[in-house]
Amino acid sequence: MAQAKKALAKNSLRRVQRTTRAAVKTYHNYIGGKWIPSESGEVFENINPADTEDVIGRFPLSTSADVNAAVNAAQGAFDGWRNTPAPRRAEILFRLGEILIRNKEKYTADMTREMGKVLTEAGGDVQEAIDCTYYTAGEGRRLHGFTTPAEMPDKFAMCVRQPVGLCGLITPWNFPMAIPSWKMIPALVCGNTLVIKPAEDTPLSTYNLVQACEEAGIPPGVVNLVTGYGENAGAAITNHPSLRLISFTGSTETGRIVASACAERNAICSLEMGGKNVIIVMEDADIDLAIEGALWGAFGTSGQRCTASSRIVVHKKVYKQFSNKLVERTRALRVGNGAAAKTDVGPVINADAVRKIMGYIDIGQNEDGATLAAGGKHLTKGEYARGYYIEPTVFTDVAPDMRIAQEEIFGPVTAVIPTKSLDEAVEIANGVRYGLSASIYTSDVNRAFRAMADMYTGIFYVNASTIGAEVHLPFGGTKATGNGHREAGTQVLDIFTEWKSIYVDYSGKLQRAQIDS
Ligand code: UN1
C-alpha cells in the first residue's frame, strides 16, 4: 500500500515536471460532440495550488454565447436520448465506469495537481466517481415506478418516472470528479441531457470525466461541458429558460442566488451547500479512535469538505486528555505538496481561500478569544513559497456561539468545545445554521442512539468521523445545507425525474372519479 502510494507519487511528480517544461496545453469546451474554444476565444489558467508557477492548462472563459450553444446542443439531443431505452443508456455508462477504472492513476495525478489534495484522497475522489457510475448505471434496469388500485372497476393506475429534460449542473472544486459524477450519471441514466460547468479552479478533472463519456459512446449533445466563471458562464446556466433543472453544489450564499433565479422561472433547483459538522466525544469513548477520526475529519482534504469535522464537542472528563493528544498529533502532521508521498495535508485551493481561512484564525484569536493550541500559520517560506499552505490548526476552549464555532471556514481549522453532558453536547451540536454531518464517539449504545435520534442532520456516524459518505446512501443535509433534496442513493432519482401518473380505463364507458362508485 505504502509502496503503491510512493510509486504513484513519483509518477505524478515526473508528470508535472515534464509538462511544466512543455508548452501549456489549451483545452476546449465540449458542445454538441465537438471540442471547441469559447466564442470569445478567451481563456483562463488552471494553476497548481501547491506550486503556482505550474500552469496546468488554459481553459475557455465561456460566456452566455457558449452556454446558449451548449443548451441548443442538449435540446437537439434530448429526444434521441430520452427515447433510448434506459438499459441501453446504462450500458454506455457501464463502459464509462471501465474507462474511469483504466485511467484512475492519470485522473488521480491530474486531480492532485489542480486541486491540491494528497494522492490517496484524489484516488478516493476518482473511486467515488467509479462507484457512482456503476451503482447508478444499475438503475437502467430498475428506475422503478409503481402500480396501485384504481377507485373504479376496469381501470388501471400506475406511476412512471420521466426525465425532467435539460439540466444545468454547477459543481465545486473540492471533489472535482466525484461531485460532477453524482449529478451527471443519474441525470444521464434517467434520460436527461445536460450542460455542466465545473469550478474554475479545477476544470481538468471534469474535462477528464466528459472526455471519458465521449469515449464510452454517449451521443453528441447529450453531455456538454462549458468552463468558466460563475459570474458569466454560471449565471448564464442558472438563468437559461430552457434548462428545466439546476443542480448546484457550493456555498450557501451562491446557492441562495441560484435558488432565487430558479424560483423566478419555475425551474427545479437542487442545492448542496455548507456545513459546520460536529464530532461529539463522550467520556466513555475510545479516545485514541476519536483522535484518529478528528484528525481525518478535520484535516483530510485540508478541511475543504462540506462534511469536514470543524467542531469537536468533548466531555469535560476527557477534555484535557483529548485536547492534548489532538494538539500533539496535529503538530506532527506534515504539510506539503499533495503529490509527495510523505505529505499528510496538502495546500488550500487559492489565494482567496488563504485570506478567508487566515481571517478566521485571526477572528478565533482576537475577536472570539479562544486558545490557539496548534498551527495557525500561513506557511510562505522554502518549499511553501509558491503554494497556498496553512498549518493544520486547533482552537481549544471554544464557546459554542463564537464565530469560529458557527461559520463555515472550509480550511484546516477545527474548534474544540467542552461540554458537561450528552444533552448539552447535542444542543451545541444542533446549534448552528447548517445540518450536514454529525458523529458521536461513545461505547454506550443508548447514548449513540439518543444522539442519532436527536441530531438534525442529513448524515450521522457512530464511532467514525463526519466524512466518508458512500454513494449508495443519500447525501445531503438539513437547514442551510440544502433545500430538501438528496444526491446519491436511489433518492437522487427524485431530483432527475418527474412523476407521471397514468390511468387506463378499459371499461368502455365514462367513469367519473369521486362521483361514480
Ligand atoms: C463534500 O464535502 O462536498 O463524505 C463531499 C465525504 C465524501 C464526499 C464529500 N464522500 O466526505
PDB file of N, CA and C and ligand atoms in Angstrom, residues 128 174-175 179 182 305-307 467-469 475, ligand 1:
ATOM      1  N   GLU A 128     -14.832   7.373  -6.042  1.00  0.00           N
ATOM      2  CA  GLU A 128     -16.233   7.702  -5.753  1.00  0.00           C
ATOM      3  C   GLU A 128     -17.008   7.888  -7.069  1.00  0.00           C
ATOM      4  N   ASN A 174     -13.800  21.071  -4.722  1.00  0.00           N
ATOM      5  CA  ASN A 174     -13.207  20.210  -3.677  1.00  0.00           C
ATOM      6  C   ASN A 174     -13.314  18.723  -3.985  1.00  0.00           C
ATOM      7  N   PHE A 175     -14.361  18.324  -4.733  1.00  0.00           N
ATOM      8  CA  PHE A 175     -14.468  16.945  -5.230  1.00  0.00           C
ATOM      9  C   PHE A 175     -14.697  17.023  -6.733  1.00  0.00           C
ATOM     10  N   ILE A 179     -18.191  14.829  -7.420  1.00  0.00           N
ATOM     11  CA  ILE A 179     -19.455  15.585  -7.390  1.00  0.00           C
ATOM     12  C   ILE A 179     -20.051  15.744  -8.801  1.00  0.00           C
ATOM     13  N   TRP A 182     -21.851  12.578  -9.357  1.00  0.00           N
ATOM     14  CA  TRP A 182     -23.106  12.466  -8.583  1.00  0.00           C
ATOM     15  C   TRP A 182     -24.273  13.088  -9.343  1.00  0.00           C
ATOM     16  N   ARG A 305     -13.864  20.067   2.897  1.00  0.00           N
ATOM     17  CA  ARG A 305     -15.014  19.224   2.577  1.00  0.00           C
ATOM     18  C   ARG A 305     -16.230  19.857   3.212  1.00  0.00           C
ATOM     19  N   CYS A 306     -17.391  19.712   2.551  1.00  0.00           N
ATOM     20  CA  CYS A 306     -18.631  20.177   3.208  1.00  0.00           C
ATOM     21  C   CYS A 306     -18.845  19.384   4.470  1.00  0.00           C
ATOM     22  N   THR A 307     -18.285  18.166   4.517  1.00  0.00           N
ATOM     23  CA  THR A 307     -18.507  17.270   5.655  1.00  0.00           C
ATOM     24  C   THR A 307     -17.389  17.354   6.705  1.00  0.00           C
ATOM     25  N   ILE A 467     -16.764  12.495   7.894  1.00  0.00           N
ATOM     26  CA  ILE A 467     -16.563  12.363   6.450  1.00  0.00           C
ATOM     27  C   ILE A 467     -16.578  10.888   6.064  1.00  0.00           C
ATOM     28  N   GLY A 468     -16.773  10.626   4.781  1.00  0.00           N
ATOM     29  CA  GLY A 468     -16.708   9.227   4.336  1.00  0.00           C
ATOM     30  C   GLY A 468     -18.030   8.658   3.868  1.00  0.00           C
ATOM     31  N   ALA A 469     -18.909   9.523   3.341  1.00  0.00           N
ATOM     32  CA  ALA A 469     -20.204   9.061   2.831  1.00  0.00           C
ATOM     33  C   ALA A 469     -20.009   8.129   1.637  1.00  0.00           C
ATOM     34  N   PHE A 475     -27.100  11.561   0.127  1.00  0.00           N
ATOM     35  CA  PHE A 475     -26.153  12.564   0.637  1.00  0.00           C
ATOM     36  C   PHE A 475     -26.809  13.927   0.611  1.00  0.00           C
TER      37      PHE A 475
HETATM   38  C1  UN1 B   1     -18.134  17.246   0.016  1.00  0.00           C
HETATM   39  O1  UN1 B   1     -17.501  17.501   1.018  1.00  0.00           O
HETATM   40  O2  UN1 B   1     -18.564  18.152  -0.695  1.00  0.00           O
HETATM   41  O3  UN1 B   1     -18.375  12.054   2.709  1.00  0.00           O
HETATM   42  C2  UN1 B   1     -18.397  15.861  -0.436  1.00  0.00           C
HETATM   43  C3  UN1 B   1     -17.412  12.607   2.194  1.00  0.00           C
HETATM   44  C4  UN1 B   1     -17.162  12.447   0.720  1.00  0.00           C
HETATM   45  C5  UN1 B   1     -17.948  13.440  -0.049  1.00  0.00           C
HETATM   46  C6  UN1 B   1     -17.751  14.841   0.441  1.00  0.00           C
HETATM   47  N1  UN1 B   1     -17.502  11.118   0.308  1.00  0.00           N
HETATM   48  O4  UN1 B   1     -16.648  13.305   2.855  1.00  0.00           O
END
